[in-house]
Amino acid sequence: MKVIGSIVEMHKASLDLRNKRKSIGFVPTMGALHKGHTSLIEKAKKDNDVVILSIFVNPTQFTAGEDYHSYPRDIEKDKTTASDSGIDYLFLPSTDEMYPEGYKTFVNVEDITEPLCGKFRLGHFKGVATVVLKLFNIIKPHKAYFGEKDYQQLLVIRMMARDLNLDIEIINMPTIREGNGIAMSSRNRYLNQKEMVSAAAIYKALKISQEMVKDSERISQKIITEMERVIKNEEGIKIDYISICDPDTLEDVKIINDRALIAIAVRIGNARLIDNCIVEVR
Ligand code: AMP
């Protein structure tokens, strides 16, 4: 595995690969790698000649008062994980090179960045879209891999790729979970044992929502109320939102008639956790 820290060097390596007609798969991450990340890597390896992984804790996607400084950083362990999972290039750009003094350009995807997490993390998706476009320009991948756990992020990247005519295929992969159903996340490292047990209520609530839809419940508010009840039963969880919405536009759905996204964000201790599922009515 080749580790690259400079943008110029990464540019050059990617150009060389393209000139050699190698297909490039790209997995962008913020590190503290877990099985969710490695599932993206495995898929990228299957699909491409070469896989590039980036680890960059992107300051512009953290809003004021969020966990930018305390975000888990474990670069030595990540290097081992990356190398063990067969990564060809590990790109570790510096913050100073990504955002030099006088940096002024940001990507703003409208509308779908406003509901759900957009309401609670003002400017978050602007930071996400910006850093992903920068990484795309540096790495020049043919395909890029994103997890469905961060559903709204995935939608934002897809829309950016479509609207800005990026010649990159965006591929989504299912959420990888712990044994008790909790979606794997670098931020799970913030949870103590008791909080980890409480966090299982998120998945439990999603499961109950799926059951209710299966049992012909169509009224979103009834499902949301039941999910809230399950979550509030657990100590120390604060709900940011529970939303039942259109999976493409993220607009609220009052009556579930076909496909709907059920998305949830909560705070437990120092962690803000998100999860979601898609339900379908035939
Ligand atoms: P992050 O390092 O948290 O920014 O995540 C990097 C990529 O991994 C994003 O595309 C995430 O959606 C994806 N990812 C994070 N957690 C999971 C998970 N539990 N299952 C599948 N993909 C994930």
mmCIF file of C-alpha atoms and ligand atoms in Angstrom:
data_model
loop_
_atom_site.group_PDB
_atom_site.id
_atom_site.type_symbol
_atom_site.label_atom_id
_atom_site.label_comp_id
_atom_site.label_asym_id
_atom_site.label_seq_id
_atom_site.Cartn_x
_atom_site.Cartn_y
_atom_site.Cartn_z
ATOM 1 C CA MET A 1 0.000 0.000 0.000
ATOM 2 C CA LYS A 2 1.351 3.404 -0.959
ATOM 3 C CA VAL A 3 0.669 6.217 1.493
ATOM 4 C CA ILE A 4 0.384 9.653 -0.095
ATOM 5 C CA GLY A 5 0.149 12.900 1.836
ATOM 6 C CA SER A 6 0.453 15.568 -0.840
ATOM 7 C CA ILE A 7 -2.198 16.618 -3.339
ATOM 8 C CA VAL A 8 0.300 16.985 -6.203
ATOM 9 C CA GLU A 9 1.608 13.476 -5.640
ATOM 10 C CA MET A 10 -1.933 12.038 -5.504
ATOM 11 C CA HIS A 11 -2.871 13.910 -8.694
ATOM 12 C CA LYS A 12 0.141 12.422 -10.432
ATOM 13 C CA ALA A 13 -0.480 8.872 -9.191
ATOM 14 C CA SER A 14 -4.141 9.023 -10.318
ATOM 15 C CA LEU A 15 -3.209 10.411 -13.732
ATOM 16 C CA ASP A 16 -0.631 7.632 -14.178
ATOM 17 C CA LEU A 17 -3.280 5.031 -13.292
ATOM 18 C CA ARG A 18 -5.769 6.548 -15.744
ATOM 19 C CA ASN A 19 -3.128 6.657 -18.474
ATOM 20 C CA LYS A 20 -2.496 2.976 -17.845
ATOM 21 C CA ARG A 21 -6.254 2.400 -18.311
ATOM 22 C CA LYS A 22 -6.697 1.177 -14.727
ATOM 23 C CA SER A 23 -10.171 1.571 -13.245
ATOM 24 C CA ILE A 24 -10.053 3.507 -9.968
ATOM 25 C CA GLY A 25 -12.434 2.875 -7.066
ATOM 26 C CA PHE A 26 -12.487 5.493 -4.320
ATOM 27 C CA VAL A 27 -13.645 5.246 -0.700
ATOM 28 C CA PRO A 28 -13.645 8.573 1.171
ATOM 29 C CA THR A 29 -13.648 8.352 4.996
ATOM 30 C CA MET A 30 -12.828 10.292 8.128
ATOM 31 C CA GLY A 31 -10.934 7.339 9.581
ATOM 32 C CA ALA A 32 -11.312 5.374 12.842
ATOM 33 C CA LEU A 33 -12.048 2.578 10.408
ATOM 34 C CA HIS A 34 -14.596 -0.133 11.179
ATOM 35 C CA LYS A 35 -16.422 -2.888 9.313
ATOM 36 C CA GLY A 36 -18.776 -0.370 7.694
ATOM 37 C CA HIS A 37 -15.758 1.182 5.990
ATOM 38 C CA THR A 38 -14.191 -2.151 5.061
ATOM 39 C CA SER A 39 -17.447 -3.291 3.431
ATOM 40 C CA LEU A 40 -17.102 -0.335 1.035
ATOM 41 C CA ILE A 41 -13.454 -1.239 0.427
ATOM 42 C CA GLU A 42 -14.333 -4.857 -0.357
ATOM 43 C CA LYS A 43 -16.936 -3.804 -2.899
ATOM 44 C CA ALA A 44 -14.523 -1.288 -4.450
ATOM 45 C CA LYS A 45 -11.909 -4.028 -4.759
ATOM 46 C CA LYS A 46 -14.366 -6.301 -6.555
ATOM 47 C CA ASP A 47 -15.351 -3.568 -9.009
ATOM 48 C CA ASN A 48 -12.008 -1.931 -9.836
ATOM 49 C CA ASP A 49 -8.345 -2.526 -10.716
ATOM 50 C CA VAL A 50 -7.127 -0.111 -8.051
ATOM 51 C CA VAL A 51 -8.673 1.115 -4.783
ATOM 52 C CA ILE A 52 -7.834 4.440 -3.172
ATOM 53 C CA LEU A 53 -8.931 5.172 0.398
ATOM 54 C CA SER A 54 -8.814 8.666 1.827
ATOM 55 C CA ILE A 55 -8.790 9.538 5.502
ATOM 56 C CA PHE A 56 -9.453 13.190 6.222
ATOM 57 C CA VAL A 57 -11.335 14.655 9.168
ATOM 58 C CA ASN A 58 -12.909 17.499 7.245
ATOM 59 C CA PRO A 59 -13.220 20.649 9.377
ATOM 60 C CA THR A 60 -15.764 22.355 7.091
ATOM 61 C CA GLN A 61 -18.444 19.736 7.728
ATOM 62 C CA PHE A 62 -18.390 20.216 11.508
ATOM 63 C CA THR A 63 -20.577 23.012 12.776
ATOM 64 C CA ALA A 64 -19.678 25.266 15.704
ATOM 65 C CA GLY A 65 -19.568 23.376 18.984
ATOM 66 C CA GLU A 66 -19.418 19.947 17.304
ATOM 67 C CA ASP A 67 -16.775 17.281 17.845
ATOM 68 C CA TYR A 68 -14.147 18.258 15.233
ATOM 69 C CA HIS A 69 -11.308 18.342 17.766
ATOM 70 C CA SER A 70 -12.370 15.249 19.681
ATOM 71 C CA TYR A 71 -13.356 13.188 16.601
ATOM 72 C CA PRO A 72 -11.645 9.764 16.954
ATOM 73 C CA ARG A 73 -8.290 9.737 15.176
ATOM 74 C CA ASP A 74 -6.363 6.470 15.072
ATOM 75 C CA ILE A 75 -4.104 6.739 12.068
ATOM 76 C CA GLU A 76 -1.620 3.971 12.930
ATOM 77 C CA LYS A 77 -4.380 1.386 13.438
ATOM 78 C CA ASP A 78 -6.155 2.694 10.312
ATOM 79 C CA LYS A 79 -3.006 2.187 8.232
ATOM 80 C CA THR A 80 -2.901 -1.465 9.330
ATOM 81 C CA THR A 81 -6.625 -1.937 8.603
ATOM 82 C CA ALA A 82 -6.273 -0.288 5.192
ATOM 83 C CA SER A 83 -3.256 -2.352 4.258
ATOM 84 C CA ASP A 84 -4.849 -5.581 5.552
ATOM 85 C CA SER A 85 -7.969 -4.922 3.501
ATOM 86 C CA GLY A 86 -5.944 -4.628 0.317
ATOM 87 C CA ILE A 87 -6.004 -0.884 -0.330
ATOM 88 C CA ASP A 88 -3.563 0.176 -3.074
ATOM 89 C CA TYR A 89 -3.262 3.863 -2.148
ATOM 90 C CA LEU A 90 -4.010 5.591 1.148
ATOM 91 C CA PHE A 91 -4.465 9.333 0.729
ATOM 92 C CA LEU A 92 -3.949 11.413 3.876
ATOM 93 C CA PRO A 93 -4.156 15.077 2.906
ATOM 94 C CA SER A 94 -3.350 17.786 5.437
ATOM 95 C CA THR A 95 -5.925 20.359 6.478
ATOM 96 C CA ASP A 96 -3.547 23.162 5.468
ATOM 97 C CA GLU A 97 -3.251 21.830 1.948
ATOM 98 C CA MET A 98 -6.973 21.127 1.565
ATOM 99 C CA TYR A 99 -7.985 24.524 2.945
ATOM 100 C CA PRO A 100 -5.079 26.956 2.552
ATOM 101 C CA GLU A 101 -5.396 30.497 3.828
ATOM 102 C CA GLY A 102 -7.840 32.475 1.706
ATOM 103 C CA TYR A 103 -9.887 29.408 0.724
ATOM 104 C CA LYS A 104 -13.238 30.677 -0.586
ATOM 105 C CA THR A 105 -15.072 28.077 -2.683
ATOM 106 C CA PHE A 106 -17.917 25.865 -1.472
ATOM 107 C CA VAL A 107 -20.485 23.594 -3.111
ATOM 108 C CA ASN A 108 -24.094 24.165 -2.129
ATOM 109 C CA VAL A 109 -26.662 21.503 -3.010
ATOM 110 C CA GLU A 110 -30.087 23.067 -2.500
ATOM 111 C CA ASP A 111 -33.269 21.774 -0.863
ATOM 112 C CA ILE A 112 -32.329 18.205 0.068
ATOM 113 C CA THR A 113 -29.685 19.602 2.429
ATOM 114 C CA GLU A 114 -32.332 21.446 4.453
ATOM 115 C CA PRO A 115 -34.470 18.839 6.272
ATOM 116 C CA LEU A 116 -33.315 16.037 8.635
ATOM 117 C CA CYS A 117 -29.669 16.567 9.648
ATOM 118 C CA GLY A 118 -29.547 19.828 7.689
ATOM 119 C CA LYS A 119 -31.822 21.427 10.302
ATOM 120 C CA PHE A 120 -29.575 20.453 13.181
ATOM 121 C CA ARG A 121 -26.176 20.834 11.489
ATOM 122 C CA LEU A 122 -26.307 24.105 9.565
ATOM 123 C CA GLY A 123 -23.713 24.123 6.780
ATOM 124 C CA HIS A 124 -22.752 20.473 7.343
ATOM 125 C CA PHE A 125 -23.674 19.273 3.853
ATOM 126 C CA LYS A 126 -21.971 22.259 2.238
ATOM 127 C CA GLY A 127 -18.761 21.037 3.887
ATOM 128 C CA VAL A 128 -19.440 17.447 2.824
ATOM 129 C CA ALA A 129 -20.186 18.295 -0.825
ATOM 130 C CA THR A 130 -17.154 20.579 -0.991
ATOM 131 C CA VAL A 131 -14.658 18.093 0.394
ATOM 132 C CA VAL A 132 -16.033 15.220 -1.697
ATOM 133 C CA LEU A 133 -15.803 17.269 -4.898
ATOM 134 C CA LYS A 134 -12.238 18.289 -3.988
ATOM 135 C CA LEU A 135 -11.317 14.645 -3.339
ATOM 136 C CA PHE A 136 -12.980 13.586 -6.609
ATOM 137 C CA ASN A 137 -10.906 16.194 -8.475
ATOM 138 C CA ILE A 138 -7.702 15.054 -6.810
ATOM 139 C CA ILE A 139 -8.299 11.304 -7.135
ATOM 140 C CA LYS A 140 -10.242 11.186 -10.404
ATOM 141 C CA PRO A 141 -12.027 7.923 -9.603
ATOM 142 C CA HIS A 142 -14.294 6.026 -11.973
ATOM 143 C CA LYS A 143 -16.455 4.832 -9.097
ATOM 144 C CA ALA A 144 -16.926 6.126 -5.538
ATOM 145 C CA TYR A 145 -18.481 4.239 -2.640
ATOM 146 C CA PHE A 146 -20.776 5.570 0.097
ATOM 147 C CA GLY A 147 -22.743 3.986 2.932
ATOM 148 C CA GLU A 148 -26.527 4.071 3.194
ATOM 149 C CA LYS A 149 -26.182 4.778 6.921
ATOM 150 C CA ASP A 150 -25.519 8.397 5.931
ATOM 151 C CA TYR A 151 -28.518 8.417 3.608
ATOM 152 C CA GLN A 152 -28.892 12.173 3.244
ATOM 153 C CA GLN A 153 -25.164 12.512 2.523
ATOM 154 C CA LEU A 154 -25.462 9.857 -0.178
ATOM 155 C CA LEU A 155 -28.345 11.750 -1.768
ATOM 156 C CA VAL A 156 -26.408 15.026 -1.651
ATOM 157 C CA ILE A 157 -23.383 13.429 -3.351
ATOM 158 C CA ARG A 158 -25.587 11.819 -6.006
ATOM 159 C CA MET A 159 -27.276 15.127 -6.734
ATOM 160 C CA MET A 160 -23.971 16.987 -6.878
ATOM 161 C CA ALA A 161 -22.564 14.367 -9.272
ATOM 162 C CA ARG A 162 -25.645 14.642 -11.477
ATOM 163 C CA ASP A 163 -25.936 18.440 -11.438
ATOM 164 C CA LEU A 164 -22.232 19.121 -11.956
ATOM 165 C CA ASN A 165 -21.905 16.432 -14.654
ATOM 166 C CA LEU A 166 -19.242 14.472 -12.802
ATOM 167 C CA ASP A 167 -18.160 11.435 -14.758
ATOM 168 C CA ILE A 168 -18.128 9.284 -11.623
ATOM 169 C CA GLU A 169 -20.439 6.444 -10.718
ATOM 170 C CA ILE A 170 -21.756 6.753 -7.162
ATOM 171 C CA ILE A 171 -22.320 3.390 -5.512
ATOM 172 C CA ASN A 172 -24.209 2.871 -2.259
ATOM 173 C CA MET A 173 -23.730 0.022 0.164
ATOM 174 C CA PRO A 174 -25.971 -1.269 2.986
ATOM 175 C CA THR A 175 -25.435 -0.375 6.620
ATOM 176 C CA ILE A 176 -23.206 -2.747 8.578
ATOM 177 C CA ARG A 177 -24.420 -3.303 12.144
ATOM 178 C CA GLU A 178 -23.158 -4.537 15.503
ATOM 179 C CA GLY A 179 -24.682 -7.737 16.918
ATOM 180 C CA ASN A 180 -27.358 -5.760 18.775
ATOM 181 C CA GLY A 181 -28.332 -3.876 15.626
ATOM 182 C CA ILE A 182 -26.492 -0.590 16.277
ATOM 183 C CA ALA A 183 -25.155 0.850 13.027
ATOM 184 C CA MET A 184 -21.372 0.829 13.082
ATOM 185 C CA SER A 185 -19.977 4.329 13.365
ATOM 186 C CA SER A 186 -16.689 5.918 14.373
ATOM 187 C CA ARG A 187 -18.734 7.939 16.873
ATOM 188 C CA ASN A 188 -19.805 4.751 18.684
ATOM 189 C CA ARG A 189 -16.373 5.044 20.327
ATOM 190 C CA TYR A 190 -17.828 7.874 22.424
ATOM 191 C CA LEU A 191 -20.337 5.495 24.046
ATOM 192 C CA ASN A 192 -19.733 3.783 27.368
ATOM 193 C CA GLN A 193 -21.160 0.319 27.967
ATOM 194 C CA LYS A 194 -24.440 1.583 29.377
ATOM 195 C CA GLU A 195 -24.909 4.032 26.502
ATOM 196 C CA MET A 196 -24.139 1.281 24.005
ATOM 197 C CA VAL A 197 -27.039 -0.718 25.471
ATOM 198 C CA SER A 198 -29.346 2.339 25.280
ATOM 199 C CA ALA A 199 -28.289 2.945 21.660
ATOM 200 C CA ALA A 200 -29.806 -0.393 20.655
ATOM 201 C CA ALA A 201 -33.196 1.340 21.008
ATOM 202 C CA ILE A 202 -32.514 3.171 17.710
ATOM 203 C CA TYR A 203 -32.501 -0.072 15.751
ATOM 204 C CA LYS A 204 -35.368 -1.428 17.828
ATOM 205 C CA ALA A 205 -37.450 1.623 16.899
ATOM 206 C CA LEU A 206 -36.599 1.175 13.204
ATOM 207 C CA LYS A 207 -37.536 -2.501 13.385
ATOM 208 C CA ILE A 208 -40.862 -1.635 15.001
ATOM 209 C CA SER A 209 -41.550 0.931 12.273
ATOM 210 C CA GLN A 210 -40.949 -1.761 9.647
ATOM 211 C CA GLU A 211 -43.256 -4.162 11.480
ATOM 212 C CA MET A 212 -45.995 -1.525 11.709
ATOM 213 C CA VAL A 213 -45.810 -0.877 7.967
ATOM 214 C CA LYS A 214 -45.902 -4.617 7.337
ATOM 215 C CA ASP A 215 -49.010 -4.786 9.547
ATOM 216 C CA SER A 216 -50.646 -2.199 7.233
ATOM 217 C CA GLU A 217 -50.107 0.950 9.293
ATOM 218 C CA ARG A 218 -49.879 3.801 6.776
ATOM 219 C CA ILE A 219 -50.144 6.892 8.959
ATOM 220 C CA SER A 220 -46.640 8.248 9.522
ATOM 221 C CA GLN A 221 -47.473 10.099 12.727
ATOM 222 C CA LYS A 222 -48.687 6.895 14.409
ATOM 223 C CA ILE A 223 -45.419 5.171 13.518
ATOM 224 C CA ILE A 224 -43.354 8.129 14.692
ATOM 225 C CA THR A 225 -45.232 8.232 18.014
ATOM 226 C CA GLU A 226 -44.530 4.548 18.592
ATOM 227 C CA MET A 227 -40.843 4.988 17.701
ATOM 228 C CA GLU A 228 -40.619 7.935 20.115
ATOM 229 C CA ARG A 229 -42.137 5.775 22.847
ATOM 230 C CA VAL A 230 -39.503 3.059 22.308
ATOM 231 C CA ILE A 231 -36.651 5.579 22.365
ATOM 232 C CA LYS A 232 -37.950 7.493 25.378
ATOM 233 C CA ASN A 233 -38.142 4.223 27.316
ATOM 234 C CA GLU A 234 -34.343 4.217 27.323
ATOM 235 C CA GLU A 235 -32.403 6.381 29.698
ATOM 236 C CA GLY A 236 -30.209 9.181 28.388
ATOM 237 C CA ILE A 237 -31.345 9.393 24.754
ATOM 238 C CA LYS A 238 -32.464 12.698 23.292
ATOM 239 C CA ILE A 239 -34.215 12.632 19.916
ATOM 240 C CA ASP A 240 -33.084 15.216 17.333
ATOM 241 C CA TYR A 241 -35.633 13.992 14.807
ATOM 242 C CA ILE A 242 -37.605 11.031 13.569
ATOM 243 C CA SER A 243 -38.758 11.570 10.006
ATOM 244 C CA ILE A 244 -40.798 9.601 7.521
ATOM 245 C CA CYS A 245 -40.135 11.110 4.137
ATOM 246 C CA ASP A 246 -39.798 10.625 0.413
ATOM 247 C CA PRO A 247 -36.509 8.748 -0.268
ATOM 248 C CA ASP A 248 -35.668 11.042 -3.220
ATOM 249 C CA THR A 249 -36.779 14.503 -2.102
ATOM 250 C CA LEU A 250 -36.740 13.997 1.699
ATOM 251 C CA GLU A 251 -40.095 15.788 1.873
ATOM 252 C CA ASP A 252 -42.369 14.621 4.699
ATOM 253 C CA VAL A 253 -44.730 11.773 3.871
ATOM 254 C CA LYS A 254 -47.938 11.823 5.898
ATOM 255 C CA ILE A 255 -49.448 8.633 4.483
ATOM 256 C CA ILE A 256 -47.130 5.901 3.256
ATOM 257 C CA ASN A 257 -48.296 4.903 -0.210
ATOM 258 C CA ASP A 258 -45.168 3.445 -1.800
ATOM 259 C CA ARG A 259 -41.539 3.801 -0.704
ATOM 260 C CA ALA A 260 -40.580 5.871 2.299
ATOM 261 C CA LEU A 261 -37.382 6.622 4.197
ATOM 262 C CA ILE A 262 -37.611 6.361 7.962
ATOM 263 C CA ALA A 263 -34.710 8.351 9.386
ATOM 264 C CA ILE A 264 -33.694 8.990 12.944
ATOM 265 C CA ALA A 265 -31.059 11.056 14.746
ATOM 266 C CA VAL A 266 -30.448 10.975 18.482
ATOM 267 C CA ARG A 267 -27.952 12.157 21.036
ATOM 268 C CA ILE A 268 -26.559 9.787 23.636
ATOM 269 C CA GLY A 269 -23.887 11.117 25.977
ATOM 270 C CA ASN A 270 -21.310 12.798 23.728
ATOM 271 C CA ALA A 271 -22.440 11.024 20.580
ATOM 272 C CA ARG A 272 -24.885 12.075 17.903
ATOM 273 C CA LEU A 273 -26.017 8.937 16.077
ATOM 274 C CA ILE A 274 -28.086 8.517 12.929
ATOM 275 C CA ASP A 275 -29.748 5.547 11.313
ATOM 276 C CA ASN A 276 -32.474 4.828 8.774
ATOM 277 C CA CYS A 277 -34.367 2.229 6.822
ATOM 278 C CA ILE A 278 -36.505 2.144 3.709
ATOM 279 C CA VAL A 279 -40.029 0.772 3.872
ATOM 280 C CA GLU A 280 -42.044 -0.233 0.848
ATOM 281 C CA VAL A 281 -45.770 -0.682 0.399
ATOM 282 C CA ARG A 282 -47.071 -2.672 -2.528
HETATM 283 P P1 AMP B 1 -17.175 8.329 7.780
HETATM 284 O O1 AMP B 1 -15.759 7.914 8.014
HETATM 285 O O2 AMP B 1 -18.048 8.166 8.984
HETATM 286 O O3 AMP B 1 -17.273 9.700 7.150
HETATM 287 O O4 AMP B 1 -17.775 7.309 6.718
HETATM 288 C C1 AMP B 1 -17.134 7.063 5.488
HETATM 289 C C2 AMP B 1 -18.050 6.254 4.618
HETATM 290 O O5 AMP B 1 -18.365 5.018 5.257
HETATM 291 C C3 AMP B 1 -19.393 6.956 4.344
HETATM 292 O O6 AMP B 1 -19.775 6.713 2.998
HETATM 293 C C4 AMP B 1 -20.320 6.277 5.312
HETATM 294 O O7 AMP B 1 -21.674 6.304 4.912
HETATM 295 C C5 AMP B 1 -19.769 4.861 5.312
HETATM 296 N N1 AMP B 1 -20.176 4.164 6.533
HETATM 297 C C6 AMP B 1 -20.046 4.597 7.812
HETATM 298 N N2 AMP B 1 -20.602 3.711 8.677
HETATM 299 C C7 AMP B 1 -21.096 2.704 7.924
HETATM 300 C C8 AMP B 1 -21.793 1.485 8.227
HETATM 301 N N3 AMP B 1 -22.084 1.133 9.470
HETATM 302 N N4 AMP B 1 -22.141 0.693 7.199
HETATM 303 C C9 AMP B 1 -21.868 1.026 5.908
HETATM 304 N N5 AMP B 1 -21.209 2.157 5.564
HETATM 305 C C10 AMP B 1 -20.824 2.988 6.550
#
